[in-house]
Coordinates of C-alpha atoms and ligand atoms in Angstrom, one line a residue:
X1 CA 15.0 15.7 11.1
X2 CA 15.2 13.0 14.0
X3 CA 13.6 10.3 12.4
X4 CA 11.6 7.7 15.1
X5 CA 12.9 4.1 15.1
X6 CA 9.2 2.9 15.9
X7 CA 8.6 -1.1 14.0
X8 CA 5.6 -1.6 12.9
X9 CA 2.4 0.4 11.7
X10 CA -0.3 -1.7 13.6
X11 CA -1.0 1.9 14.9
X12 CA -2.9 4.9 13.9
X13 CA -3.2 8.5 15.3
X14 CA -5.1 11.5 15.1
X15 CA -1.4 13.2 14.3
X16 CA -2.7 16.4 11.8
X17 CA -1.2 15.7 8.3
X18 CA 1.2 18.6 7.0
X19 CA 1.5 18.6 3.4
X20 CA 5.2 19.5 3.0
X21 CA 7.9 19.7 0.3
X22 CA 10.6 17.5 -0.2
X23 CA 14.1 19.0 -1.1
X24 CA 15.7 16.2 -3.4
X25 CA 19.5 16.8 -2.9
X26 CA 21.2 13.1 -3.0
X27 CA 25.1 13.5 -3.3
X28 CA 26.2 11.0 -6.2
X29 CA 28.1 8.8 -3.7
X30 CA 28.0 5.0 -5.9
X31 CA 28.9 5.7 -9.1
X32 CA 29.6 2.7 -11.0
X33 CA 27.6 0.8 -8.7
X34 CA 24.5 -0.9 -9.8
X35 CA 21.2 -1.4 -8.3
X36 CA 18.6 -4.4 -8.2
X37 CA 14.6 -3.4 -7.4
X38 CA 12.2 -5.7 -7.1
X39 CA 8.5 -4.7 -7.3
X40 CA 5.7 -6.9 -5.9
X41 CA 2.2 -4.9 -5.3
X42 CA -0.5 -2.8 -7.0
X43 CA -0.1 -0.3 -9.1
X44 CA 0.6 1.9 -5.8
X45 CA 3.5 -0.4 -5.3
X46 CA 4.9 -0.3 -8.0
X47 CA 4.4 3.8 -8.8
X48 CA 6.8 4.2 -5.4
X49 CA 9.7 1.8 -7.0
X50 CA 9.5 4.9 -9.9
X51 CA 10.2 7.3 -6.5
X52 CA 13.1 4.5 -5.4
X53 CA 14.7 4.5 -9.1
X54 CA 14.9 8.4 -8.9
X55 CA 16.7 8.4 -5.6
X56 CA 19.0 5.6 -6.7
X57 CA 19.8 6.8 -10.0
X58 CA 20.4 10.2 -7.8
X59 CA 22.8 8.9 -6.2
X60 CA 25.2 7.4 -8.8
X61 CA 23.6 3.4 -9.7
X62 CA 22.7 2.1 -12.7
X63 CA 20.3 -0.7 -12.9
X64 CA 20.6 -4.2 -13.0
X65 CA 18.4 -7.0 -14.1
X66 CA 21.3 -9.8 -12.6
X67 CA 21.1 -10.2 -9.0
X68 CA 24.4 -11.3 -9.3
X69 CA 25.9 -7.9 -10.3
X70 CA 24.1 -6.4 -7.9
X71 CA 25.9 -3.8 -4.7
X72 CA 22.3 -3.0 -3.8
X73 CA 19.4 -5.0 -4.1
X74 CA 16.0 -3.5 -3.2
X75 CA 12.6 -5.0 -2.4
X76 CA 9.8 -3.6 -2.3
X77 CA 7.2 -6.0 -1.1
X78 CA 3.1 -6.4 -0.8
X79 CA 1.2 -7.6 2.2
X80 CA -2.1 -8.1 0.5
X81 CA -2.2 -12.0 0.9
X82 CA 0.1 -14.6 2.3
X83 CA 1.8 -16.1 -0.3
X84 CA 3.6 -12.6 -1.0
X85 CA 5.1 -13.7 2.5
X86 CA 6.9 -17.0 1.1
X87 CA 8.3 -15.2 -1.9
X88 CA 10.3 -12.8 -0.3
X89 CA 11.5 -14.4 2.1
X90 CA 12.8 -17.1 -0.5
X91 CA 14.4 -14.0 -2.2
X92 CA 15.9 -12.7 1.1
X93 CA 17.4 -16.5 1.4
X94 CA 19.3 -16.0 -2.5
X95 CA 20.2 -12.4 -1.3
X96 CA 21.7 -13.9 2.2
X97 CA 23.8 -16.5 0.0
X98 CA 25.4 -13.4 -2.0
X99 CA 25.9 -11.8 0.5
X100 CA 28.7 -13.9 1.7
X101 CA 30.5 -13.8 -1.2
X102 CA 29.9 -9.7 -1.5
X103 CA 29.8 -8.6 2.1
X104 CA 29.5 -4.7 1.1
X105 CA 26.3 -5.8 -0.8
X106 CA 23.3 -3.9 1.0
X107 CA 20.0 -5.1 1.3
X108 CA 17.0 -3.5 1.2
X109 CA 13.7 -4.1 2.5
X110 CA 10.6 -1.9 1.8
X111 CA 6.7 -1.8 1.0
X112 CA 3.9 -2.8 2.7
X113 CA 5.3 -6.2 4.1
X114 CA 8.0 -3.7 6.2
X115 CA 4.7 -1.9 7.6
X116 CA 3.5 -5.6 9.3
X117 CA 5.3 -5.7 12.9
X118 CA 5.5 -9.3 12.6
X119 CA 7.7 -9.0 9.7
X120 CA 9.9 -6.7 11.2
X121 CA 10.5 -8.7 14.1
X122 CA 10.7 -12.0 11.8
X123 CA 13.5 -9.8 9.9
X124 CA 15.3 -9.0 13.0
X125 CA 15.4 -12.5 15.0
X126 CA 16.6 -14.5 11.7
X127 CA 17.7 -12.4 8.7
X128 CA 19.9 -10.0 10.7
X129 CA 22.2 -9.9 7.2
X130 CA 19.2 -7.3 5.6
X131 CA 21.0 -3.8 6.2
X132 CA 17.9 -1.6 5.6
X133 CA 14.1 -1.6 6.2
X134 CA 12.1 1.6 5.3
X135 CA 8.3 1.6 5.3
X136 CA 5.5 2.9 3.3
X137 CA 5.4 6.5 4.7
X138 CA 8.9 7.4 5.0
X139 CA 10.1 6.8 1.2
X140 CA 11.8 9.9 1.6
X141 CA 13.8 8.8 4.0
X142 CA 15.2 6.0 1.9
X143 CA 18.4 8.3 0.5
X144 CA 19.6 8.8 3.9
X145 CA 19.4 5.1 4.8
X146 CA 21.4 4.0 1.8
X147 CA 24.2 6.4 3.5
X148 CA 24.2 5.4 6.7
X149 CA 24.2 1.4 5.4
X150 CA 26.7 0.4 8.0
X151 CA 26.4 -3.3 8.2
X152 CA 24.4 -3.1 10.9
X153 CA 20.4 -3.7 10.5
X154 CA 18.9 -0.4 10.7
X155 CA 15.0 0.0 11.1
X156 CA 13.1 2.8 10.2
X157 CA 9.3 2.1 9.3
X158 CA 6.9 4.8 11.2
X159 CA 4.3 3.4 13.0
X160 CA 2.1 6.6 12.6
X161 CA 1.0 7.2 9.0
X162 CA 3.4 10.5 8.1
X163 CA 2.4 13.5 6.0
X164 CA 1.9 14.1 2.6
X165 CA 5.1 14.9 0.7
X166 CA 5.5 17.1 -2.2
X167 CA 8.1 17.6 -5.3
X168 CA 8.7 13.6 -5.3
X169 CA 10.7 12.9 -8.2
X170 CA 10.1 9.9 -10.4
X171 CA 12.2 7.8 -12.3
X172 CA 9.0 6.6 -14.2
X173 CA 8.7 3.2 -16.0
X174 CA 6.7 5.0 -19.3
X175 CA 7.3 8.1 -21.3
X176 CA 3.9 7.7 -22.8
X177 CA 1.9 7.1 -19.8
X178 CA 2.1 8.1 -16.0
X179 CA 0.7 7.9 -13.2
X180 CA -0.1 10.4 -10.8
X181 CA -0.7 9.6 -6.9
X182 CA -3.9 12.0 -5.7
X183 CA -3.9 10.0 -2.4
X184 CA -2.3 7.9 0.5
X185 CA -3.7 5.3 2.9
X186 CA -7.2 4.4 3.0
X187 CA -10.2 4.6 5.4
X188 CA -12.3 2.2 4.5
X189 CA -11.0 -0.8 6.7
X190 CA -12.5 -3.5 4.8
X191 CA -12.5 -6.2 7.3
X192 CA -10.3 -8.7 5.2
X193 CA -7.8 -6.0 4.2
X194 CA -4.6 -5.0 5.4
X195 CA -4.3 -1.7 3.4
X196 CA -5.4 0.4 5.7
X197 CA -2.8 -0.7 8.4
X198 CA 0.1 -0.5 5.6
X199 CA -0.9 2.7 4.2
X200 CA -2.5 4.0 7.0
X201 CA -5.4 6.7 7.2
X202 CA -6.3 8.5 3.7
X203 CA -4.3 11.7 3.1
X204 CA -5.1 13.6 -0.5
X205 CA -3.0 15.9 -2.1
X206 CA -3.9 19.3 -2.6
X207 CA -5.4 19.9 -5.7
X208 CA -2.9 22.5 -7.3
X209 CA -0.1 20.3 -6.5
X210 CA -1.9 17.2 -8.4
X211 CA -2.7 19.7 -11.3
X212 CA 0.9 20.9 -11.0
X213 CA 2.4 17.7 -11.7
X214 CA -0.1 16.7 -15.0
X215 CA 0.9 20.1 -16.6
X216 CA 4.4 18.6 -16.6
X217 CA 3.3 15.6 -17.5
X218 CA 1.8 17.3 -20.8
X219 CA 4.8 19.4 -21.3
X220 CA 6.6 16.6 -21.3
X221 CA 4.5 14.9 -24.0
X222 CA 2.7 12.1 -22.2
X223 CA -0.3 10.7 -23.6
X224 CA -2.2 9.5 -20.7
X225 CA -2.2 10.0 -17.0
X226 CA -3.7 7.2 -14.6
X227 CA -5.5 9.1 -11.1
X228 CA -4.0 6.5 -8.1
X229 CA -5.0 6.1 -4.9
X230 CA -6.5 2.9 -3.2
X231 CA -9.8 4.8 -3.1
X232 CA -9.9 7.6 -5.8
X233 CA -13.7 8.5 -5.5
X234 CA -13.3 9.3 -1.9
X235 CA -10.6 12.2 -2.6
X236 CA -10.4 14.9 -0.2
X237 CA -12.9 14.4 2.0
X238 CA -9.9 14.5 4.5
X239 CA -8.9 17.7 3.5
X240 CA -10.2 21.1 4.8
X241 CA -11.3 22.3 1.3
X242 CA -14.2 22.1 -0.4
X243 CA -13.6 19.9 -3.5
X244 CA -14.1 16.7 -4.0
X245 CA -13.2 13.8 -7.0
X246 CA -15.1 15.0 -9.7
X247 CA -13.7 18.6 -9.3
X248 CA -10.1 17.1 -9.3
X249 CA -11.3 15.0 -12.2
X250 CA -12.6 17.6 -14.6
X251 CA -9.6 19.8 -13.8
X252 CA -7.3 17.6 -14.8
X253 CA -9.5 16.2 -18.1
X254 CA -9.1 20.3 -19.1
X255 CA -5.3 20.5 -18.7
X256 CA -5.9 18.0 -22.3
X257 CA -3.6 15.1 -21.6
X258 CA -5.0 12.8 -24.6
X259 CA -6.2 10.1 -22.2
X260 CA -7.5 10.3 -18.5
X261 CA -7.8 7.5 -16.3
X262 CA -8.2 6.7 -12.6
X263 CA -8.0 3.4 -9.9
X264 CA -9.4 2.4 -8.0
X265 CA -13.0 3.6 -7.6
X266 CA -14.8 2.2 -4.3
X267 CA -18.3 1.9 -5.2
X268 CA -19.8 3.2 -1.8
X269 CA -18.0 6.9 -3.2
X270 CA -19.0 7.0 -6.5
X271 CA -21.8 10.0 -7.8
X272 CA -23.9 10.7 -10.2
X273 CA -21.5 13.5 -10.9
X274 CA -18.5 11.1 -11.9
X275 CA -20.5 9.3 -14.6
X276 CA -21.8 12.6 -16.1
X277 CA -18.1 13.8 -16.1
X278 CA -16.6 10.7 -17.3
X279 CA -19.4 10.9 -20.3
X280 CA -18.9 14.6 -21.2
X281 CA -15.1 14.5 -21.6
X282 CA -13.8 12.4 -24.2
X283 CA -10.3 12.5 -22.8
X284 CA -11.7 10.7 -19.4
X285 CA -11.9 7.3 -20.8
X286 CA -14.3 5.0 -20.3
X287 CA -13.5 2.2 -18.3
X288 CA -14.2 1.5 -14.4
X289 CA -12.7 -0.7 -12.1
X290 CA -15.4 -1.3 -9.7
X291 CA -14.6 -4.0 -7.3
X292 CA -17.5 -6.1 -6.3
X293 CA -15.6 -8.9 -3.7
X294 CA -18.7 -10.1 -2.9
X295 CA -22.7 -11.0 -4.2
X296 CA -24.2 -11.8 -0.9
X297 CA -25.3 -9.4 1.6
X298 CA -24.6 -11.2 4.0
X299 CA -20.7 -11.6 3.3
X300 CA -20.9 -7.8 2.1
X301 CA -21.8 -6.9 5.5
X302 CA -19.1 -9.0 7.4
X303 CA -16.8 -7.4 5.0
X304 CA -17.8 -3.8 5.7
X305 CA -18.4 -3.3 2.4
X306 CA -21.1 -0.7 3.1
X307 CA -23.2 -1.5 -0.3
X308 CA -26.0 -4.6 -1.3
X309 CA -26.0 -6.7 -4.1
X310 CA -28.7 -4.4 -4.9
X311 CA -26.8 -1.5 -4.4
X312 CA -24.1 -2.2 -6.1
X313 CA -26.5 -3.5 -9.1
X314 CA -28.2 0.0 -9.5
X315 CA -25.0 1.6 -9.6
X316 CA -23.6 -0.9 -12.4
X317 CA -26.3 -0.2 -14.5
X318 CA -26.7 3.7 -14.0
X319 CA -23.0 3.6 -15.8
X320 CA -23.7 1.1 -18.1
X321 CA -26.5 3.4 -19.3
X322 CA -24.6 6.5 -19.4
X323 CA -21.1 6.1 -20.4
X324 CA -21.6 4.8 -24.2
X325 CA -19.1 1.7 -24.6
X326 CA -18.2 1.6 -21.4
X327 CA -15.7 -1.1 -20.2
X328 CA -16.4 -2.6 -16.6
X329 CA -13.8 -4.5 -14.3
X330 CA -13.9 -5.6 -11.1
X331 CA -12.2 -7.5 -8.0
X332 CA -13.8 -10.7 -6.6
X333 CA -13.0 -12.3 -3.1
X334 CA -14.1 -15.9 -2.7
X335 CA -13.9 -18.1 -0.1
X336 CA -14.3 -15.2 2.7
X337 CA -15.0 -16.9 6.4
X338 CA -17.8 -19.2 6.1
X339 CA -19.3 -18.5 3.3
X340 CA -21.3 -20.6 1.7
X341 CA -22.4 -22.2 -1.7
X342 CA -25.5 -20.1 -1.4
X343 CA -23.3 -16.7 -0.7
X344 CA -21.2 -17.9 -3.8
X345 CA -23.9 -18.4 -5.9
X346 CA -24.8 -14.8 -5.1
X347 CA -21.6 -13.8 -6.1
X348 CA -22.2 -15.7 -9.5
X349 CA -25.7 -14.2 -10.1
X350 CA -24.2 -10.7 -10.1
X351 CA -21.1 -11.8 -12.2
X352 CA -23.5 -13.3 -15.0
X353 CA -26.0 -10.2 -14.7
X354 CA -23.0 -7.8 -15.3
X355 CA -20.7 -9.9 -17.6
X356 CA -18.0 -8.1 -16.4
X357 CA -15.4 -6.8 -19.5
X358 CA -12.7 -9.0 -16.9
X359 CA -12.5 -9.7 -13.2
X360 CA -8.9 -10.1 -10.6
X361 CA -10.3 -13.3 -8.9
X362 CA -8.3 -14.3 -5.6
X363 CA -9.3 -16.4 -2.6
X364 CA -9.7 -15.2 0.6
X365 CA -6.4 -15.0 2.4
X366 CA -6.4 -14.0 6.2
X367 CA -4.3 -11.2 7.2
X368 CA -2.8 -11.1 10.9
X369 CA -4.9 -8.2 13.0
X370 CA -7.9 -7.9 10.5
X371 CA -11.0 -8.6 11.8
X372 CA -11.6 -10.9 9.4
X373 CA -8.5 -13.0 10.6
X374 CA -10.0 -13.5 14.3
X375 CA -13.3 -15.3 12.2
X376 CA -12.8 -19.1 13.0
X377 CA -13.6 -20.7 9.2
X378 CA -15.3 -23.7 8.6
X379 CA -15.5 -23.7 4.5
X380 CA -12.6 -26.3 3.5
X381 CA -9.9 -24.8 1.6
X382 CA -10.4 -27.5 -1.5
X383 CA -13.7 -25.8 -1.6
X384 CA -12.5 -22.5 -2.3
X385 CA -10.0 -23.2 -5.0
X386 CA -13.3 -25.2 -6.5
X387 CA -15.1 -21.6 -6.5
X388 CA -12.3 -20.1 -7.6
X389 CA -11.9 -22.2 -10.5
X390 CA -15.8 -22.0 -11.6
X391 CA -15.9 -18.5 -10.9
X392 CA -13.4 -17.9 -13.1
X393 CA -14.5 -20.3 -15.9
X394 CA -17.7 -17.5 -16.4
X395 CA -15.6 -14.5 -15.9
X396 CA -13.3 -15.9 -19.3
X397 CA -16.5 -16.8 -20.7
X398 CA -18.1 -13.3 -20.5
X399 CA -14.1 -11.9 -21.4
X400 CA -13.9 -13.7 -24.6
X401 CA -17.6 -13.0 -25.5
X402 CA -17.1 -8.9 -24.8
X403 CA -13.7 -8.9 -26.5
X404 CA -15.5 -10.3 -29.8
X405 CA -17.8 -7.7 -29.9
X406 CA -14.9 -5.7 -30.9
X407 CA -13.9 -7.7 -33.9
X408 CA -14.4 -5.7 -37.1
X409 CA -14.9 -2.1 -35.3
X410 CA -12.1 0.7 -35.5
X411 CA -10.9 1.6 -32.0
X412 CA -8.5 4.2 -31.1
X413 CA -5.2 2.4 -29.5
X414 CA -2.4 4.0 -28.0
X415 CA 1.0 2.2 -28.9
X416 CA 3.1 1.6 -25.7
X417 CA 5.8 -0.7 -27.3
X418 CA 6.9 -4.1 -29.0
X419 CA 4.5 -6.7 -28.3
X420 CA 5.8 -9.5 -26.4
X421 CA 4.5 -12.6 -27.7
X422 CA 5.3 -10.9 -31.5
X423 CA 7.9 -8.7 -32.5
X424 CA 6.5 -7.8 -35.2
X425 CA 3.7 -6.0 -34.1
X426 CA 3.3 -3.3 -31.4
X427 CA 0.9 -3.7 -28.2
X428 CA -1.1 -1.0 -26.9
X429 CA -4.6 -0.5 -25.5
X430 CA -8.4 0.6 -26.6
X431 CA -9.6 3.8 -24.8
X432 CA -11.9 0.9 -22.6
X433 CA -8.3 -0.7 -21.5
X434 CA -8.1 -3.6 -24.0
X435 CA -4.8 -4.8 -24.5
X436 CA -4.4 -4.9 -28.5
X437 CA -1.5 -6.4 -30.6
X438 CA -1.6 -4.5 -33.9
X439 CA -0.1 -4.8 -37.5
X440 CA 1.7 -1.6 -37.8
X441 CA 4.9 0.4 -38.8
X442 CA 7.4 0.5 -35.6
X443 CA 7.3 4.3 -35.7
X444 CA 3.9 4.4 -34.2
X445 CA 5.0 3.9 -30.2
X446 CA 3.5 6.7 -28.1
X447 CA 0.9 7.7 -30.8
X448 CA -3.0 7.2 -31.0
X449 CA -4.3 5.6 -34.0
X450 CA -6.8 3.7 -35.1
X451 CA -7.2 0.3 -35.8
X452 CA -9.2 -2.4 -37.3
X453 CA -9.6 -5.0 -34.5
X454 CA -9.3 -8.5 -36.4
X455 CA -9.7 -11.1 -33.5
X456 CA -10.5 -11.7 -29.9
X457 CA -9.4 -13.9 -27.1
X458 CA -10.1 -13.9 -23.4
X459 CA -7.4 -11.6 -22.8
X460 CA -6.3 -9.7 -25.9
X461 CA -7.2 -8.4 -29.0
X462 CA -5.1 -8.4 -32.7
X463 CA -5.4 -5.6 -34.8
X464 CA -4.3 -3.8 -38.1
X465 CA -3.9 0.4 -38.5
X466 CA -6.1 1.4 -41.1
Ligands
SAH501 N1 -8.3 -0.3 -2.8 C1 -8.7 -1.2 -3.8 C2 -7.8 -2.4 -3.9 C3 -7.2 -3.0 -2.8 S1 -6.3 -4.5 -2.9 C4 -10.1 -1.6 -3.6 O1 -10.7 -1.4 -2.5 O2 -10.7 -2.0 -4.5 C5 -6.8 -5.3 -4.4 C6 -7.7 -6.4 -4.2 O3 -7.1 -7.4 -3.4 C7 -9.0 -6.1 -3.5 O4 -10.0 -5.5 -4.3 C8 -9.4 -7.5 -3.0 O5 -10.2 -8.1 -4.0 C9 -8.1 -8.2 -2.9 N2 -7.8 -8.5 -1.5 C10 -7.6 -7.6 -0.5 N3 -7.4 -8.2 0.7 C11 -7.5 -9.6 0.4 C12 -7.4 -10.7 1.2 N4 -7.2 -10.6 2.5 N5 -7.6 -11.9 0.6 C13 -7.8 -12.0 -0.7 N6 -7.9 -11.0 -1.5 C14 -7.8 -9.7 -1.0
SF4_502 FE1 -8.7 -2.4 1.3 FE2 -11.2 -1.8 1.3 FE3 -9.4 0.1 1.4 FE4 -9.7 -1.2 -0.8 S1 -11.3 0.1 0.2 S2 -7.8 -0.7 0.2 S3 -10.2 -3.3 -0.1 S4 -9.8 -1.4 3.0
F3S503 FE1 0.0 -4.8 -1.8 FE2 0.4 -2.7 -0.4 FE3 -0.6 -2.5 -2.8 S1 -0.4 -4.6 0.4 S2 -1.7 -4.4 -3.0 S3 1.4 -3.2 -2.3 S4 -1.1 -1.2 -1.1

């Protein structure tokens, strides 16, 4: 295929989406050679560096946590606020110095900062020593890059949004839990946010080819399967058949994969359907991330969020009432373009009605061609971080004072590893996604058991099996 040397994905077409299979063949031309990835984004991010492992390990690399020893260093990078900006361009600066002293050293730029055209043309006036930039949509394409390294900076980022491609291989992180793209891109062009611009327009996956790849999954023994896509609840309404989320949903709950989860659910998409599917099948587990990013109408609206305070309140509660035990996170924005103490405290009056299980907390950061951006801001920026800060003094409050409801119940935990802060015990997490460090025998990783939850903090829980 002639691949387009467009920069920059500021664009977006009407181009029809073909679904269409990838053929995986990647000679094993480094052996011996190792590799360096570096993953800075959502869970969306960091699910393609399992795609980027398979290729590299495809071709011959072993991995390396030492820069150092590094003969390819990849990053794949995040756009979603500015300060991702500064960090990798710090890292480019380390991988610039190596570079001298290893000149066959390639470098590797990728994710959603590659999709922003000012990036691309930052990379091309001053950091001309970067060998390789690849975009969100063309992955794929990543292999054939690699080969073609020839010292010379070589572009490839599509400035349309691609198709969706099929039989991606994954080098994945877990072999206890997964997770399984059902869509690209979003539609939803939140005025603060540059996902839709880096992803570009929402394209689903055919249902059988999703169902396809949890079957595996199970055959292969995993224990839970996460649903990603930047806007789950809104899946395949770009597609020409007639099935929707909760279709998707139930099918996979029946293919009986212990546990079932998805992210991230936009509340303008979710049904009534959802929660009565979520409640009937005990392998969908209860927990919802339900980003709020805003209490005030008024700031809703200038986001484009496309629900009220009220809205959003109804909806809370419906799932509150019926999914028993029910865990509920969300994503708060302060700080947006002139918002004021009155919109804040909005934001606070819904954060102390729903006492949210925990909350991602960020201040507002404007993105270069969001709407949002062009706003001229008059809240002062020590104001923010003040909001920030009480904001999230009530969200630890309401953490700590759900996570202690939990001390002395039994809750069914599945054991992912060694905990970190303890060697001695293993970590894992409560159906309602509570991270638990429980007293147990080592043999226990990748299995389900339950266990008598001893003591909370704002973040964790500790545990012994019974
Ligand atoms: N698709 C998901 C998440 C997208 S990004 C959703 O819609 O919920 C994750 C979070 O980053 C968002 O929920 C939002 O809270 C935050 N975010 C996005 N753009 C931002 C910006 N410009 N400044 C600060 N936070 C932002
Ligand atoms: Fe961004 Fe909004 Fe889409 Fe989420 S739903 S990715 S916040 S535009
Ligand atoms: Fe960041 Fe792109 Fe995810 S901007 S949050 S890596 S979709």
């Amino acid at each position: 295929m002639n691949l387009p040397n467009m920069q920059g994905a500021k664009i977006r077409t009407d181009k029809k989406v073909e679904h269409i299979n990838l053929d995986n063949n990647i000679p094993k031309s480094f052996e011996g050679k190792k590799y360096f990835l570096r993953t800075y984004g959502c869970q969306m991010n960091v699910h393609d560096s399992e795609q980027i492992r398979k290729y590299l390990e495809k071709f011959g690399f072993t991995m390396t946590e030492e820069l150092t020893e590094a003969d390819i260093v990849v990053l794949n990078t995040c756009a979603i606020r500015e300060n991702a900006h500064d960090k990798v361009f710090g890292f480019l600066g380390r991988c610039k110095h190596l570079k001298r002293e290893k000149p066959e050293l390639i470098i590797a730029l990728g994710g959603c900062m590659s999709q922003e055209e000012s990036v691309v043309n930052e990379i091309k006036a001053k950091h001309s020593y970067v060998d390789i930039v690849f975009g969100t949509h063309n992955i794929h394409e990543l292999p054939k890059m690699i080969l073609e390294a020839n010292k010379k900076l070589n572009i490839m980022v599509y400035s349309y949004e691609g198709n969706v491609y099929e039989n991606i291989k994954y080098s994945r992180d877990s072999k206890i839990t997964a997770w399984v793209n059902i869509m690209y891109g979003c539609d939803k062009f939140c005025t603060y946010c540059i996902v839709p611009y880096t992803r570009g327009k929402q394209r689903s996956r055919k249902m059988e080819n999703i169902l396809e790849e949890v079957r595996e999954l199970k055959e292969l023994g995993y224990q839970e399967v996460t649903l990603l896509g930047q806007n789950v609840n809104a899946y395949g309404k770009d597609l020409d058949e007639s099935y929707d989320f909760s279709v998707l949903l139930e099918n996979v709950a029946k293919i009986g994969i212990p546990r079932v989860r998805f992210v991230t659910s936009h509340p303008w998409d979710f049904t009534d359907e959802m929660i009565s599917l979520i409640a009937k099948h005990e392998n969908i587990m209860p927990y919802i991330h339900l980003p709020l990013q805003s209490g005030s109408d008024r700031i809703l609206k200038l986001m484009g969020r496309r629900y009220t305070k009220e809205e959003y309140l109804t909806l809370f509660n419906k799932i509150k009432e019926n999914i028993p035990n029910v865990a509920i996170t969300t994503d708060i924005i302060v700080g947006f373009p002139n918002e004021t103490e009155e919109d804040f405290l909005e934001t606070l009056d819904v954060v102390n009605k729903c006492q949210y299980d925990s909350a991602f907390t960020f201040i507002y950061s404007p993105r270069e061609g969001t709407p949002a951006s062009k706003i001229k801001d008059q809240t002062p920026y020590p104001e923010k971080e003040k909001r920030l800060q009480r904001l999230n003094e009530i969200i630890n409050k309401y953490s700590l004072e759900n996570n202690q409801k939990y001390i002395g119940k039994t809750e069914k935990v599945l054991l992912l590893g060694e905990s970190e802060k303890d060697i001695s015990k293993l970590y894992g997490y409560t159906e309602t996604m509570k991270l638990v460090n429980v007293i147990t025998d080592k043999d226990k990783v990748g299995k389900i058991i339950d266990v008598n939850i001893t003591d909370a903090k704002s973040f964790s829980l500790d545990g012994k099996a019974i």
